[in-house]
Amino acid sequence: MRHIKAKAWEQKLKRVFDEIDNVLEDEFGRKHNLHPARPKRGATSSPSMDGLFNVGASFSAGYGSKFGPGYVVSIRVSTLERVSEELKSEAR
């Protein structure tokens, strides 16, 4: 059983990731072909499970980072194509 504040934090974090995913899909979702095994955008109940992008995060203790401890957001592009430099730099 997790603490209620931990659950609330996880839900808030999920909403942020979903919002980032939606912005990326709107702006870049048609620039690359979707991986054949990946459902189209909106086909599942979770934006992280469909469409071109999968947004998530992991916690970093911050060793060696000028930012210190915190969450590192990761953006995965679900395609078999080489991801354009434009998309890489714009999505940062």
N, CA, C and O atoms as a GROMACS GRO file, in nm:
protein
  368
    1MET      N    1   0.084  -0.117   0.000
    1MET     CA    2   0.000   0.000   0.000
    1MET      C    3   0.089   0.125   0.000
    1MET      O    4   0.178   0.140   0.085
    2ARG      N    5   0.065   0.213  -0.096
    2ARG     CA    6   0.143   0.336  -0.107
    2ARG      C    7   0.070   0.450  -0.037
    2ARG      O    8  -0.053   0.450  -0.025
    3HIS      N    9   0.148   0.544   0.008
    3HIS     CA   10   0.092   0.661   0.076
    3HIS      C   11   0.007   0.741  -0.022
    3HIS      O   12   0.036   0.746  -0.141
    4ILE      N   13  -0.098   0.803   0.028
    4ILE     CA   14  -0.191   0.879  -0.056
    4ILE      C   15  -0.121   0.995  -0.128
    4ILE      O   16  -0.156   1.028  -0.241
    5LYS      N   17  -0.022   1.056  -0.063
    5LYS     CA   18   0.051   1.165  -0.127
    5LYS      C   19   0.139   1.113  -0.240
    5LYS      O   20   0.157   1.182  -0.340
    6ALA      N   21   0.193   0.993  -0.226
    6ALA     CA   22   0.272   0.933  -0.334
    6ALA      C   23   0.183   0.903  -0.453
    6ALA      O   24   0.223   0.927  -0.567
    7LYS      N   25   0.063   0.853  -0.428
    7LYS     CA   26  -0.032   0.826  -0.537
    7LYS      C   27  -0.070   0.955  -0.609
    7LYS      O   28  -0.076   0.959  -0.732
    8ALA      N   29  -0.097   1.060  -0.532
    8ALA     CA   30  -0.133   1.189  -0.592
    8ALA      C   31  -0.019   1.244  -0.677
    8ALA      O   32  -0.042   1.296  -0.786
    9TRP      N   33   0.105   1.231  -0.628
    9TRP     CA   34   0.222   1.277  -0.703
    9TRP      C   35   0.236   1.199  -0.834
    9TRP      O   36   0.262   1.259  -0.938
   10GLU      N   37   0.218   1.067  -0.829
   10GLU     CA   38   0.229   0.984  -0.949
   10GLU      C   39   0.122   1.022  -1.052
   10GLU      O   40   0.149   1.023  -1.172
   11GLN      N   41   0.001   1.051  -1.005
   11GLN     CA   42  -0.106   1.091  -1.096
   11GLN      C   43  -0.075   1.226  -1.162
   11GLN      O   44  -0.099   1.245  -1.281
   12LYS      N   45  -0.021   1.319  -1.083
   12LYS     CA   46   0.016   1.450  -1.136
   12LYS      C   47   0.128   1.436  -1.240
   12LYS      O   48   0.123   1.498  -1.346
   13LEU      N   49   0.227   1.355  -1.208
   13LEU     CA   50   0.337   1.331  -1.300
   13LEU      C   51   0.287   1.268  -1.430
   13LEU      O   52   0.332   1.306  -1.538
   14LYS      N   53   0.195   1.174  -1.421
   14LYS     CA   54   0.136   1.109  -1.540
   14LYS      C   55   0.065   1.212  -1.626
   14LYS      O   56   0.076   1.208  -1.749
   15ARG      N   57  -0.009   1.303  -1.565
   15ARG     CA   58  -0.079   1.407  -1.642
   15ARG      C   59   0.020   1.497  -1.716
   15ARG      O   60  -0.004   1.536  -1.830
   16VAL      N   61   0.132   1.529  -1.651
   16VAL     CA   62   0.236   1.610  -1.716
   16VAL      C   63   0.294   1.535  -1.836
   16VAL      O   64   0.310   1.594  -1.943
   17PHE      N   65   0.324   1.406  -1.819
   17PHE     CA   66   0.379   1.326  -1.929
   17PHE      C   67   0.278   1.317  -2.043
   17PHE      O   68   0.317   1.326  -2.160
   18ASP      N   69   0.151   1.299  -2.011
   18ASP     CA   70   0.048   1.291  -2.115
   18ASP      C   71   0.038   1.423  -2.191
   18ASP      O   72   0.018   1.424  -2.312
   19GLU      N   73   0.053   1.535  -2.120
   19GLU     CA   74   0.047   1.665  -2.185
   19GLU      C   75   0.167   1.684  -2.278
   19GLU      O   76   0.152   1.733  -2.391
   20ILE      N   77   0.285   1.645  -2.232
   20ILE     CA   78   0.405   1.652  -2.317
   20ILE      C   79   0.386   1.564  -2.440
   20ILE      O   80   0.416   1.605  -2.552
   21ASP      N   81   0.336   1.444  -2.419
   21ASP     CA   82   0.311   1.350  -2.530
   21ASP      C   83   0.217   1.411  -2.632
   21ASP      O   84   0.242   1.402  -2.752
   22ASN      N   85   0.109   1.473  -2.587
   22ASN     CA   86   0.011   1.534  -2.678
   22ASN      C   87   0.072   1.648  -2.759
   22ASN      O   88   0.044   1.661  -2.878
   23VAL      N   89   0.154   1.729  -2.695
   23VAL     CA   90   0.219   1.839  -2.768
   23VAL      C   91   0.313   1.783  -2.875
   23VAL      O   92   0.314   1.831  -2.988
   24LEU      N   93   0.392   1.682  -2.838
   24LEU     CA   94   0.485   1.620  -2.935
   24LEU      C   95   0.409   1.555  -3.050
   24LEU      O   96   0.447   1.568  -3.166
   25GLU      N   97   0.301   1.484  -3.018
   25GLU     CA   98   0.221   1.419  -3.123
   25GLU      C   99   0.161   1.522  -3.218
   25GLU      O  100   0.162   1.503  -3.340
   26ASP      N  101   0.110   1.633  -3.162
   26ASP     CA  102   0.051   1.738  -3.246
   26ASP      C  103   0.154   1.799  -3.340
   26ASP      O  104   0.127   1.823  -3.457
   27GLU      N  105   0.273   1.824  -3.286
   27GLU     CA  106   0.374   1.894  -3.365
   27GLU      C  107   0.456   1.804  -3.457
   27GLU      O  108   0.490   1.843  -3.568
   28PHE      N  109   0.488   1.682  -3.410
   28PHE     CA  110   0.582   1.597  -3.485
   28PHE      C  111   0.526   1.460  -3.522
   28PHE      O  112   0.595   1.381  -3.586
   29GLY      N  113   0.404   1.431  -3.483
   29GLY     CA  114   0.349   1.297  -3.500
   29GLY      C  115   0.342   1.245  -3.642
   29GLY      O  116   0.331   1.124  -3.663
   30ARG      N  117   0.350   1.333  -3.740
   30ARG     CA  118   0.341   1.290  -3.880
   30ARG      C  119   0.475   1.297  -3.953
   30ARG      O  120   0.481   1.273  -4.073
   31LYS      N  121   0.580   1.331  -3.881
   31LYS     CA  122   0.711   1.345  -3.945
   31LYS      C  123   0.780   1.213  -3.970
   31LYS      O  124   0.870   1.205  -4.053
   32HIS      N  125   0.740   1.108  -3.897
   32HIS     CA  126   0.799   0.975  -3.913
   32HIS      C  127   0.687   0.871  -3.915
   32HIS      O  128   0.581   0.890  -3.855
   33ASN      N  129   0.713   0.762  -3.984
   33ASN     CA  130   0.616   0.653  -3.985
   33ASN      C  131   0.619   0.579  -3.852
   33ASN      O  132   0.726   0.557  -3.794
   34LEU      N  133   0.503   0.543  -3.805
   34LEU     CA  134   0.488   0.471  -3.680
   34LEU      C  135   0.542   0.329  -3.692
   34LEU      O  136   0.529   0.266  -3.797
   35HIS      N  137   0.603   0.279  -3.586
   35HIS     CA  138   0.649   0.139  -3.583
   35HIS      C  139   0.529   0.049  -3.612
   35HIS      O  140   0.421   0.073  -3.558
   36PRO      N  141   0.544  -0.054  -3.694
   36PRO     CA  142   0.431  -0.140  -3.732
   36PRO      C  143   0.360  -0.207  -3.614
   36PRO      O  144   0.242  -0.240  -3.623
   37ALA      N  145   0.431  -0.229  -3.504
   37ALA     CA  146   0.370  -0.295  -3.388
   37ALA      C  147   0.308  -0.195  -3.289
   37ALA      O  148   0.252  -0.236  -3.187
   38ARG      N  149   0.317  -0.068  -3.319
   38ARG     CA  150   0.268   0.036  -3.228
   38ARG      C  151   0.129   0.082  -3.272
   38ARG      O  152   0.112   0.115  -3.390
   39PRO      N  153   0.030   0.086  -3.182
   39PRO     CA  154  -0.104   0.134  -3.218
   39PRO      C  155  -0.102   0.282  -3.255
   39PRO      O  156  -0.017   0.358  -3.208
   40LYS      N  157  -0.196   0.323  -3.338
   40LYS     CA  158  -0.209   0.463  -3.376
   40LYS      C  159  -0.248   0.547  -3.255
   40LYS      O  160  -0.301   0.496  -3.156
   41ARG      N  161  -0.219   0.676  -3.264
   41ARG     CA  162  -0.252   0.769  -3.156
   41ARG      C  163  -0.401   0.761  -3.122
   41ARG      O  164  -0.486   0.765  -3.211
   42GLY      N  165  -0.430   0.750  -2.993
   42GLY     CA  166  -0.568   0.746  -2.946
   42GLY      C  167  -0.629   0.608  -2.946
   42GLY      O  168  -0.744   0.592  -2.905
   43ALA      N  169  -0.556   0.506  -2.990
   43ALA     CA  170  -0.611   0.370  -2.997
   43ALA      C  171  -0.615   0.300  -2.861
   43ALA      O  172  -0.687   0.202  -2.845
   44THR      N  173  -0.539   0.350  -2.764
   44THR     CA  174  -0.539   0.291  -2.630
   44THR      C  175  -0.583   0.397  -2.529
   44THR      O  176  -0.601   0.514  -2.564
   45SER      N  177  -0.599   0.357  -2.406
   45SER     CA  178  -0.642   0.451  -2.302
   45SER      C  179  -0.526   0.533  -2.245
   45SER      O  180  -0.547   0.623  -2.164
   46SER      N  181  -0.403   0.502  -2.288
   46SER     CA  182  -0.286   0.573  -2.236
   46SER      C  183  -0.200   0.626  -2.351
   46SER      O  184  -0.157   0.548  -2.436
   47PRO      N  185  -0.176   0.758  -2.354
   47PRO     CA  186  -0.091   0.814  -2.459
   47PRO      C  187   0.049   0.754  -2.466
   47PRO      O  188   0.112   0.757  -2.571
   48SER      N  189   0.097   0.698  -2.356
   48SER     CA  190   0.231   0.639  -2.358
   48SER      C  191   0.233   0.505  -2.430
   48SER      O  192   0.341   0.453  -2.461
   49MET      N  193   0.117   0.448  -2.457
   49MET     CA  194   0.109   0.317  -2.520
   49MET      C  195   0.076   0.323  -2.668
   49MET      O  196   0.073   0.219  -2.735
   50ASP      N  197   0.050   0.442  -2.721
   50ASP     CA  198   0.017   0.453  -2.864
   50ASP      C  199   0.080   0.579  -2.923
   50ASP      O  200   0.133   0.663  -2.850
   51GLY      N  201   0.072   0.591  -3.052
   51GLY     CA  202   0.130   0.707  -3.119
   51GLY      C  203   0.280   0.696  -3.134
   51GLY      O  204   0.341   0.596  -3.096
   52LEU      N  205   0.339   0.799  -3.188
   52LEU     CA  206   0.481   0.800  -3.219
   52LEU      C  207   0.569   0.814  -3.095
   52LEU      O  208   0.683   0.768  -3.094
   53PHE      N  209   0.517   0.878  -2.990
   53PHE     CA  210   0.600   0.909  -2.874
   53PHE      C  211   0.559   0.833  -2.749
   53PHE      O  212   0.442   0.800  -2.729
   54ASN      N  213   0.659   0.806  -2.666
   54ASN     CA  214   0.640   0.748  -2.533
   54ASN      C  215   0.721   0.834  -2.438
   54ASN      O  216   0.844   0.834  -2.442
   55VAL      N  217   0.652   0.907  -2.351
   55VAL     CA  218   0.717   0.998  -2.258
   55VAL      C  219   0.713   0.938  -2.118
   55VAL      O  220   0.608   0.894  -2.072
   56GLY      N  221   0.827   0.937  -2.053
   56GLY     CA  222   0.836   0.885  -1.917
   56GLY      C  223   0.949   0.952  -1.844
   56GLY      O  224   1.008   1.048  -1.895
   57ALA      N  225   0.979   0.904  -1.726
   57ALA     CA  226   1.088   0.963  -1.648
   57ALA      C  227   1.146   0.861  -1.553
   57ALA      O  228   1.085   0.760  -1.521
   58SER      N  229   1.264   0.892  -1.510
   58SER     CA  230   1.327   0.815  -1.404
   58SER      C  231   1.388   0.915  -1.307
   58SER      O  232   1.422   1.028  -1.344
   59PHE      N  233   1.401   0.873  -1.183
   59PHE     CA  234   1.458   0.962  -1.082
   59PHE      C  235   1.609   0.949  -1.085
   59PHE      O  236   1.663   0.839  -1.094
   60SER      N  237   1.677   1.062  -1.076
   60SER     CA  238   1.823   1.064  -1.072
   60SER      C  239   1.867   1.125  -0.939
   60SER      O  240   1.813   1.226  -0.895
   61ALA      N  241   1.966   1.062  -0.878
   61ALA     CA  242   2.022   1.116  -0.754
   61ALA      C  243   2.100   1.244  -0.780
   61ALA      O  244   2.128   1.320  -0.687
   62GLY      N  245   2.135   1.269  -0.906
   62GLY     CA  246   2.200   1.394  -0.943
   62GLY      C  247   2.350   1.396  -0.933
   62GLY      O  248   2.411   1.502  -0.948
   63TYR      N  249   2.412   1.281  -0.906
   63TYR     CA  250   2.559   1.278  -0.898
   63TYR      C  251   2.619   1.316  -1.033
   63TYR      O  252   2.585   1.257  -1.136
   64GLY      N  253   2.707   1.412  -1.032
   64GLY     CA  254   2.773   1.455  -1.155
   64GLY      C  255   2.689   1.551  -1.238
   64GLY      O  256   2.730   1.588  -1.348
   65SER      N  257   2.575   1.592  -1.189
   65SER     CA  258   2.488   1.682  -1.262
   65SER      C  259   2.487   1.820  -1.197
   65SER      O  260   2.489   1.831  -1.074
   66LYS      N  261   2.485   1.923  -1.278
   66LYS     CA  262   2.478   2.058  -1.221
   66LYS      C  263   2.338   2.089  -1.168
   66LYS      O  264   2.319   2.188  -1.097
   67PHE      N  265   2.238   2.004  -1.202
   67PHE     CA  266   2.100   2.026  -1.160
   67PHE      C  267   2.066   1.958  -1.028
   67PHE      O  268   1.965   1.991  -0.966
   68GLY      N  269   2.148   1.862  -0.986
   68GLY     CA  270   2.121   1.792  -0.862
   68GLY      C  271   2.014   1.685  -0.880
   68GLY      O  272   1.984   1.647  -0.993
   69PRO      N  273   1.957   1.635  -0.770
   69PRO     CA  274   1.859   1.528  -0.779
   69PRO      C  275   1.728   1.574  -0.843
   69PRO      O  276   1.689   1.690  -0.832
   70GLY      N  277   1.663   1.481  -0.910
   70GLY     CA  278   1.535   1.513  -0.972
   70GLY      C  279   1.499   1.411  -1.078
   70GLY      O  280   1.566   1.309  -1.095
   71TYR      N  281   1.392   1.440  -1.149
   71TYR     CA  282   1.343   1.349  -1.253
   71TYR      C  283   1.405   1.385  -1.387
   71TYR      O  284   1.417   1.502  -1.423
   72VAL      N  285   1.443   1.283  -1.460
   72VAL     CA  286   1.495   1.298  -1.596
   72VAL      C  287   1.386   1.248  -1.690
   72VAL      O  288   1.348   1.131  -1.687
   73VAL      N  289   1.336   1.338  -1.773
   73VAL     CA  290   1.229   1.302  -1.867
   73VAL      C  291   1.292   1.234  -1.988
   73VAL      O  292   1.389   1.284  -2.045
   74SER      N  293   1.236   1.120  -2.027
   74SER     CA  294   1.283   1.051  -2.146
   74SER      C  295   1.172   1.050  -2.251
   74SER      O  296   1.055   1.028  -2.220
   75ILE      N  297   1.212   1.074  -2.374
   75ILE     CA  298   1.119   1.074  -2.486
   75ILE      C  299   1.168   0.968  -2.584
   75ILE      O  300   1.278   0.978  -2.638
   76ARG      N  301   1.085   0.867  -2.606
   76ARG     CA  302   1.117   0.761  -2.701
   76ARG      C  303   1.030   0.778  -2.825
   76ARG      O  304   0.911   0.807  -2.815
   77VAL      N  305   1.091   0.760  -2.940
   77VAL     CA  306   1.020   0.771  -3.067
   77VAL      C  307   1.003   0.629  -3.122
   77VAL      O  308   1.101   0.558  -3.143
   78SER      N  309   0.878   0.589  -3.145
   78SER     CA  310   0.847   0.452  -3.189
   78SER      C  311   0.838   0.445  -3.340
   78SER      O  312   0.730   0.450  -3.398
   79THR      N  313   0.954   0.432  -3.403
   79THR     CA  314   0.962   0.423  -3.548
   79THR      C  315   1.080   0.335  -3.585
   79THR      O  316   1.172   0.315  -3.506
   80LEU      N  317   1.076   0.283  -3.706
   80LEU     CA  318   1.190   0.207  -3.758
   80LEU      C  319   1.282   0.298  -3.840
   80LEU      O  320   1.391   0.257  -3.881
   81GLU      N  321   1.238   0.420  -3.863
   81GLU     CA  322   1.315   0.516  -3.941
   81GLU      C  323   1.421   0.584  -3.855
   81GLU      O  324   1.411   0.587  -3.732
   82ARG      N  325   1.520   0.637  -3.921
   82ARG     CA  326   1.620   0.720  -3.851
   82ARG      C  327   1.550   0.851  -3.812
   82ARG      O  328   1.488   0.916  -3.895
   83VAL      N  329   1.560   0.887  -3.686
   83VAL     CA  330   1.494   1.008  -3.635
   83VAL      C  331   1.572   1.130  -3.680
   83VAL      O  332   1.694   1.137  -3.664
   84SER      N  333   1.501   1.225  -3.737
   84SER     CA  334   1.566   1.344  -3.792
   84SER      C  335   1.630   1.428  -3.681
   84SER      O  336   1.583   1.430  -3.567
   85GLU      N  337   1.737   1.497  -3.717
   85GLU     CA  338   1.805   1.587  -3.622
   85GLU      C  339   1.710   1.699  -3.580
   85GLU      O  340   1.715   1.745  -3.466
   86GLU      N  341   1.624   1.742  -3.671
   86GLU     CA  342   1.527   1.847  -3.640
   86GLU      C  343   1.438   1.804  -3.524
   86GLU      O  344   1.419   1.879  -3.429
   87LEU      N  345   1.384   1.684  -3.532
   87LEU     CA  346   1.297   1.635  -3.426
   87LEU      C  347   1.374   1.621  -3.294
   87LEU      O  348   1.323   1.657  -3.188
   88LYS      N  349   1.496   1.570  -3.301
   88LYS     CA  350   1.577   1.554  -3.180
   88LYS      C  351   1.600   1.688  -3.110
   88LYS      O  352   1.584   1.699  -2.989
   89SER      N  353   1.637   1.789  -3.188
   89SER     CA  354   1.666   1.919  -3.125
   89SER      C  355   1.539   1.991  -3.081
   89SER      O  356   1.539   2.058  -2.978
   90GLU      N  357   1.432   1.980  -3.157
   90GLU     CA  358   1.307   2.047  -3.122
   90GLU      C  359   1.238   1.984  -3.001
   90GLU      O  360   1.173   2.055  -2.924
   91ALA      N  361   1.252   1.855  -2.984
   91ALA     CA  362   1.184   1.784  -2.875
   91ALA      C  363   1.254   1.802  -2.741
   91ALA      O  364   1.200   1.761  -2.638
   92ARG      N  365   1.370   1.860  -2.738
   92ARG     CA  366   1.445   1.878  -2.613
   92ARG      C  367   1.386   1.985  -2.528
   92ARG      O  368   1.437   2.012  -2.419
   0.00000   0.00000   0.00000
